[in-house]
Amino acid sequence: MTTKKHIEVCFTPALLDLYEISTKNVVLIDILRATSAICTAFSWGVKEIIPVGSVEEARQCKQNGMVVAGERDGVVLDFADFGNSPFNFMNDKVRNASIAYCTTNGTKAIQKASHAYRLLIGSYLNFSAVKDFLLNDTHDVLLFCSGWKNRFNLEDTVFAGALIEQLLLDENFTTICDSTMAAQDLWNTAKPNLLEYIQKCAHRHRLRRLGLDDVIEYCHTFDKTDIIPILNKDKIIPFGEMC
Amino acid sequence: MTTKKHIEVCFTPALLDLYEISTKNVVLIDILRATSAICTAFSWGVKEIIPVGSVEEARQCKQNGMVVAGERDGVVLDFADFGNSPFNFMNDKVRNASIAYCTTNGTKAIQKASHAYRLLIGSYLNFSAVKDFLLNDTHDVLLFCSGWKNRFNLEDTVFAGALIEQLLLDENFTTICDSTMAAQDLWNTAKPNLLEYIQKCAHRHRLRRLGLDDVIEYCHTFDKTDIIPILNKDKIIPFGEMC
């Protein structure tokens, strides 16, 4: 009998300290919109993304001549080149660029999980690539939801559930984690009509209020890219290009 | 248009600080087994329950001649009169007793939420009493799950979902909280066969390993009592007997 690989889910950064991550493949999830934007950026040829945690740090990057993508609470920072929408990265001008990236939830979560064995960036846009990587690797898995200001959110959890469903089809994976079981059940509730289900999420209401809900359908589209962004020291680069 | 009452759910004590509770009816939930045991105790005539946070504090209560109910990780403390099973309180000897009570999750959660406007003790055993109280009162509601060592657990969340379903049938209640929506969806998944669903909970496996799973069916029985235990200063007493 071989030892099975365990799957766990962490619902918000406020709970991350409860999990041992130094031996695990951690998949960071921020569907609306950071991890969807990062996957889009690499599929359009961005060279690297440097997560920055504070507005002040982002401002410093801008003063140092870097391209800066940044927002707070869904609003583009006034000094940034553009905001956190995946659509901003669909632009030939980003090819080979190094981009400093500052978001409400995503960047902080990246920094909090930077001691993971591997920190992979997951979204529907690279769903199958992430799934296949986890299936073929030998490490336990933590699906790490960015949440909303340290609270649970549905859109990240539902994505975790979609991934869990696929991983648990493989006999090498198992779970005893209640969060994992809950995420899978929520995915099962959501999947017959994913976009309608996401309509009811609190974060969607926030985006709609800000006129930013045009990206929701795009951010729930499977498999637009095979690239898995990964944190390498203090930068995110495409997996396979690590030194 | 009257202002609607809001419902929120907090999944674990580690997230409680994200919620403003001083103006809310907070319902503490620890189905397996603290809040089920507390409801049982009052239905058997216990006068008051004093939550104690540490094993040392419980030992001190014992040395001072009090009745002590206490456990850690499902195992009865060696100096306690009995443990955390609701069955321990089904005993005429507890009538009119003051009981010091120390549990793994429940007591700590009580202390953490002691600044709530009201802290009510909820379980399936007093489900309708709690529901009717919340429907007739004017305050917002936070359903506060004890979880398992600060992690999310399914059995507390599913109970929260059962209560949410009933409250949202009343037009005076509303929610914009993703945790609340998730809890309701998990309840909908669980309710066709509640006990079978609870079988898969991680905490149930812990109880089974310890030979303590005989209480699970009892702890998922609706409406054995009309008493709502409530925290009054540092003691839990039946609501209606507050000074």
CSV table of N, CA, C and O in Angstrom, one decimal, chain A residues 8 11-12 14-15 18-20 149-155 176-183 185-186 189 197 200-203 205-206, chain B residues 8 11-12 14-15 18-20 149-155 176-183 185-186 189 197 200-203 205-206:
chain,number,residue,atom,x,y,z
A,8,GLU,N,-6.0,19.3,1.6
A,8,GLU,CA,-6.7,20.2,2.6
A,8,GLU,C,-7.1,21.5,1.9
A,8,GLU,O,-6.5,21.9,0.9
A,11,PHE,N,-9.6,28.3,4.0
A,11,PHE,CA,-10.6,29.2,3.5
A,11,PHE,C,-10.2,30.6,3.5
A,11,PHE,O,-10.7,31.4,2.7
A,12,THR,N,-9.3,31.0,4.3
A,12,THR,CA,-8.8,32.4,4.3
A,12,THR,C,-7.4,32.6,4.8
A,12,THR,O,-7.0,31.7,5.6
A,14,ALA,N,-6.4,34.3,7.2
A,14,ALA,CA,-6.4,34.3,8.6
A,14,ALA,C,-6.3,32.9,9.3
A,14,ALA,O,-6.0,32.8,10.4
A,15,LEU,N,-6.5,31.9,8.5
A,15,LEU,CA,-6.4,30.5,9.0
A,15,LEU,C,-5.1,29.8,8.6
A,15,LEU,O,-4.9,28.7,9.0
A,18,LEU,N,-2.7,27.6,10.7
A,18,LEU,CA,-3.1,26.3,11.2
A,18,LEU,C,-2.6,25.2,10.4
A,18,LEU,O,-2.8,24.0,10.7
A,19,TYR,N,-2.0,25.5,9.2
A,19,TYR,CA,-1.6,24.4,8.3
A,19,TYR,C,0.0,24.4,8.2
A,19,TYR,O,0.6,25.5,8.1
A,20,GLU,N,0.5,23.2,8.1
A,20,GLU,CA,1.9,23.0,7.8
A,20,GLU,C,2.1,23.1,6.3
A,20,GLU,O,1.5,22.2,5.6
A,149,LYS,N,-10.8,40.0,2.5
A,149,LYS,CA,-10.4,40.7,3.8
A,149,LYS,C,-10.5,39.7,5.0
A,149,LYS,O,-11.1,40.0,6.0
A,150,ASN,N,-9.8,38.6,4.7
A,150,ASN,CA,-9.7,37.5,5.7
A,150,ASN,C,-11.0,36.7,6.0
A,150,ASN,O,-11.0,35.8,6.8
A,151,ARG,N,-12.1,37.1,5.3
A,151,ARG,CA,-13.3,36.2,5.5
A,151,ARG,C,-13.3,35.2,4.3
A,151,ARG,O,-12.8,35.4,3.3
A,152,PHE,N,-14.1,34.2,4.6
A,152,PHE,CA,-14.4,33.1,3.6
A,152,PHE,C,-15.1,33.8,2.4
A,152,PHE,O,-15.9,34.7,2.6
A,153,ASN,N,-14.8,33.3,1.2
A,153,ASN,CA,-15.7,33.7,0.1
A,153,ASN,C,-16.0,32.5,-0.8
A,153,ASN,O,-15.3,31.5,-0.8
A,154,LEU,N,-17.2,32.6,-1.5
A,154,LEU,CA,-17.7,31.4,-2.2
A,154,LEU,C,-16.9,31.2,-3.5
A,154,LEU,O,-16.7,30.0,-3.8
A,155,GLU,N,-16.6,32.2,-4.2
A,155,GLU,CA,-16.0,31.9,-5.6
A,155,GLU,C,-14.7,31.2,-5.5
A,155,GLU,O,-14.4,30.3,-6.3
A,176,ILE,N,-9.2,14.0,4.9
A,176,ILE,CA,-10.0,13.9,6.1
A,176,ILE,C,-10.3,15.3,6.6
A,176,ILE,O,-10.7,15.5,7.8
A,177,CYS,N,-10.3,16.3,5.7
A,177,CYS,CA,-10.4,17.7,6.1
A,177,CYS,C,-11.8,18.1,5.8
A,177,CYS,O,-12.3,18.1,4.7
A,178,ASP,N,-12.5,18.6,6.8
A,178,ASP,CA,-13.9,19.1,6.7
A,178,ASP,C,-14.0,20.2,5.6
A,178,ASP,O,-15.0,20.3,4.9
A,179,SER,N,-13.1,21.1,5.6
A,179,SER,CA,-13.1,22.2,4.6
A,179,SER,C,-13.1,21.7,3.2
A,179,SER,O,-13.7,22.2,2.3
A,180,THR,N,-12.3,20.6,3.0
A,180,THR,CA,-12.2,20.0,1.7
A,180,THR,C,-13.6,19.4,1.3
A,180,THR,O,-14.0,19.6,0.1
A,181,MET,N,-14.2,18.7,2.2
A,181,MET,CA,-15.5,18.1,1.9
A,181,MET,C,-16.5,19.2,1.6
A,181,MET,O,-17.4,19.0,0.7
A,182,ALA,N,-16.5,20.2,2.4
A,182,ALA,CA,-17.5,21.3,2.2
A,182,ALA,C,-17.2,22.0,0.8
A,182,ALA,O,-18.2,22.2,0.1
A,183,ALA,N,-16.0,22.2,0.5
A,183,ALA,CA,-15.7,22.8,-0.8
A,183,ALA,C,-16.2,22.0,-2.0
A,183,ALA,O,-16.8,22.5,-2.9
A,185,ASP,N,-18.7,19.8,-1.8
A,185,ASP,CA,-20.2,19.9,-1.9
A,185,ASP,C,-20.7,21.2,-2.4
A,185,ASP,O,-21.7,21.2,-3.1
A,186,LEU,N,-20.0,22.3,-2.1
A,186,LEU,CA,-20.4,23.6,-2.7
A,186,LEU,C,-20.2,23.6,-4.2
A,186,LEU,O,-21.0,24.1,-5.0
A,189,THR,N,-23.0,21.8,-5.8
A,189,THR,CA,-24.2,22.7,-5.8
A,189,THR,C,-24.1,23.7,-6.9
A,189,THR,O,-25.0,24.0,-7.6
A,197,TYR,N,-24.7,30.7,-10.0
A,197,TYR,CA,-24.3,30.5,-8.6
A,197,TYR,C,-23.4,31.6,-8.1
A,197,TYR,O,-23.6,32.2,-7.0
A,200,LYS,N,-24.6,35.1,-6.7
A,200,LYS,CA,-25.0,35.4,-5.3
A,200,LYS,C,-23.9,35.7,-4.4
A,200,LYS,O,-24.1,36.0,-3.2
A,201,CYS,N,-22.7,35.6,-4.9
A,201,CYS,CA,-21.5,35.8,-4.0
A,201,CYS,C,-21.4,37.3,-3.6
A,201,CYS,O,-21.6,38.2,-4.4
A,202,ALA,N,-21.0,37.5,-2.4
A,202,ALA,CA,-20.9,38.9,-1.9
A,202,ALA,C,-19.9,39.6,-2.7
A,202,ALA,O,-20.1,40.8,-3.0
A,203,HIS,N,-18.8,39.0,-3.1
A,203,HIS,CA,-17.7,39.7,-3.8
A,203,HIS,C,-18.3,40.1,-5.2
A,203,HIS,O,-17.9,41.2,-5.7
A,205,HIS,N,-21.2,41.1,-5.8
A,205,HIS,CA,-22.0,42.4,-5.6
A,205,HIS,C,-21.0,43.6,-5.4
A,205,HIS,O,-21.3,44.6,-5.9
A,206,ARG,N,-19.9,43.3,-4.8
A,206,ARG,CA,-18.9,44.4,-4.7
A,206,ARG,C,-18.4,44.8,-6.0
A,206,ARG,O,-18.3,46.0,-6.4
B,8,GLU,N,-25.1,36.6,9.7
B,8,GLU,CA,-23.7,36.3,9.3
B,8,GLU,C,-23.4,35.0,10.0
B,8,GLU,O,-24.0,34.6,11.0
B,11,PHE,N,-17.1,30.9,10.9
B,11,PHE,CA,-16.8,29.5,10.9
B,11,PHE,C,-15.9,29.0,12.0
B,11,PHE,O,-16.0,27.8,12.3
B,12,THR,N,-15.1,29.8,12.5
B,12,THR,CA,-14.2,29.3,13.6
B,12,THR,C,-13.9,30.5,14.5
B,12,THR,O,-13.9,31.7,14.1
B,14,ALA,N,-11.1,31.5,15.3
B,14,ALA,CA,-10.0,32.3,14.8
B,14,ALA,C,-10.4,33.4,13.9
B,14,ALA,O,-9.6,34.3,13.6
B,15,LEU,N,-11.7,33.4,13.4
B,15,LEU,CA,-12.2,34.5,12.6
B,15,LEU,C,-13.1,35.5,13.3
B,15,LEU,O,-13.6,36.5,12.7
B,18,LEU,N,-13.1,39.4,13.1
B,18,LEU,CA,-13.6,40.1,11.9
B,18,LEU,C,-15.0,40.6,12.0
B,18,LEU,O,-15.5,41.3,11.1
B,19,TYR,N,-15.7,40.2,13.1
B,19,TYR,CA,-17.1,40.5,13.2
B,19,TYR,C,-17.4,41.4,14.4
B,19,TYR,O,-16.8,41.2,15.5
B,20,GLU,N,-18.2,42.4,14.2
B,20,GLU,CA,-18.7,43.3,15.3
B,20,GLU,C,-19.8,42.5,16.0
B,20,GLU,O,-20.8,42.2,15.4
B,149,LYS,N,-10.4,23.1,16.9
B,149,LYS,CA,-9.0,23.7,17.1
B,149,LYS,C,-8.8,24.8,16.0
B,149,LYS,O,-7.8,24.9,15.3
B,150,ASN,N,-9.8,25.7,16.0
B,150,ASN,CA,-9.8,26.9,15.2
B,150,ASN,C,-10.0,26.6,13.7
B,150,ASN,O,-10.0,27.5,12.9
B,151,ARG,N,-10.2,25.3,13.3
B,151,ARG,CA,-10.5,25.0,11.9
B,151,ARG,C,-12.0,24.9,11.7
B,151,ARG,O,-12.7,24.7,12.7
B,152,PHE,N,-12.4,25.1,10.5
B,152,PHE,CA,-13.8,24.9,10.1
B,152,PHE,C,-14.2,23.5,10.4
B,152,PHE,O,-13.5,22.6,10.2
B,153,ASN,N,-15.5,23.3,10.8
B,153,ASN,CA,-16.0,21.9,10.8
B,153,ASN,C,-17.4,21.9,10.2
B,153,ASN,O,-18.1,22.8,10.2
B,154,LEU,N,-17.7,20.7,9.7
B,154,LEU,CA,-19.0,20.6,9.0
B,154,LEU,C,-20.2,20.5,9.9
B,154,LEU,O,-21.2,21.1,9.6
B,155,GLU,N,-20.1,19.8,11.0
B,155,GLU,CA,-21.3,19.6,11.8
B,155,GLU,C,-21.9,20.9,12.4
B,155,GLU,O,-23.1,21.1,12.5
B,176,ILE,N,-25.9,39.2,3.2
B,176,ILE,CA,-25.0,39.3,2.1
B,176,ILE,C,-23.6,38.6,2.4
B,176,ILE,O,-22.6,39.0,1.8
B,177,CYS,N,-23.7,37.7,3.3
B,177,CYS,CA,-22.5,37.0,3.8
B,177,CYS,C,-22.3,35.7,3.1
B,177,CYS,O,-23.1,34.8,3.1
B,178,ASP,N,-21.1,35.5,2.5
B,178,ASP,CA,-20.8,34.3,1.7
B,178,ASP,C,-20.8,33.1,2.7
B,178,ASP,O,-21.3,32.0,2.2
B,179,SER,N,-20.4,33.2,3.9
B,179,SER,CA,-20.4,32.1,4.8
B,179,SER,C,-21.8,31.6,5.1
B,179,SER,O,-22.0,30.4,5.2
B,180,THR,N,-22.7,32.6,5.2
B,180,THR,CA,-24.1,32.3,5.4
B,180,THR,C,-24.7,31.5,4.2
B,180,THR,O,-25.4,30.5,4.4
B,181,MET,N,-24.4,31.9,3.0
B,181,MET,CA,-24.9,31.2,1.8
B,181,MET,C,-24.3,29.8,1.7
B,181,MET,O,-25.0,28.9,1.4
B,182,ALA,N,-23.0,29.7,2.1
B,182,ALA,CA,-22.4,28.4,2.0
B,182,ALA,C,-23.0,27.5,3.0
B,182,ALA,O,-23.3,26.3,2.8
B,183,ALA,N,-23.2,28.0,4.2
B,183,ALA,CA,-23.8,27.1,5.3
B,183,ALA,C,-25.2,26.6,4.9
B,183,ALA,O,-25.5,25.5,5.1
B,185,ASP,N,-26.3,26.2,1.8
B,185,ASP,CA,-26.2,25.2,0.8
B,185,ASP,C,-25.7,23.9,1.3
B,185,ASP,O,-26.1,22.8,0.9
B,186,LEU,N,-24.8,23.9,2.3
B,186,LEU,CA,-24.3,22.7,2.9
B,186,LEU,C,-25.5,22.0,3.7
B,186,LEU,O,-25.6,20.7,3.7
B,189,THR,N,-27.6,20.2,1.2
B,189,THR,CA,-26.9,19.0,0.8
B,189,THR,C,-27.1,17.9,1.9
B,189,THR,O,-27.4,16.7,1.6
B,197,TYR,N,-24.7,12.2,6.3
B,197,TYR,CA,-23.8,13.3,6.0
B,197,TYR,C,-22.8,13.5,7.1
B,197,TYR,O,-21.6,13.7,6.8
B,200,LYS,N,-19.4,11.7,7.5
B,200,LYS,CA,-18.1,12.0,6.8
B,200,LYS,C,-17.3,13.1,7.5
B,200,LYS,O,-16.2,13.4,7.0
B,201,CYS,N,-17.9,13.7,8.5
B,201,CYS,CA,-17.1,14.8,9.2
B,201,CYS,C,-15.9,14.3,9.9
B,201,CYS,O,-15.9,13.2,10.5
B,202,ALA,N,-14.9,15.1,9.8
B,202,ALA,CA,-13.6,14.7,10.4
B,202,ALA,C,-13.8,14.5,11.9
B,202,ALA,O,-13.2,13.6,12.5
B,203,HIS,N,-14.6,15.4,12.5
B,203,HIS,CA,-14.8,15.3,14.0
B,203,HIS,C,-15.5,14.0,14.4
B,203,HIS,O,-15.2,13.4,15.4
B,205,HIS,N,-15.0,11.2,13.0
B,205,HIS,CA,-13.9,10.2,13.0
B,205,HIS,C,-13.1,10.3,14.3
B,205,HIS,O,-12.7,9.2,14.8
B,206,ARG,N,-12.9,11.5,14.7
B,206,ARG,CA,-12.2,11.6,16.0
B,206,ARG,C,-13.0,11.0,17.1
B,206,ARG,O,-12.5,10.3,18.0
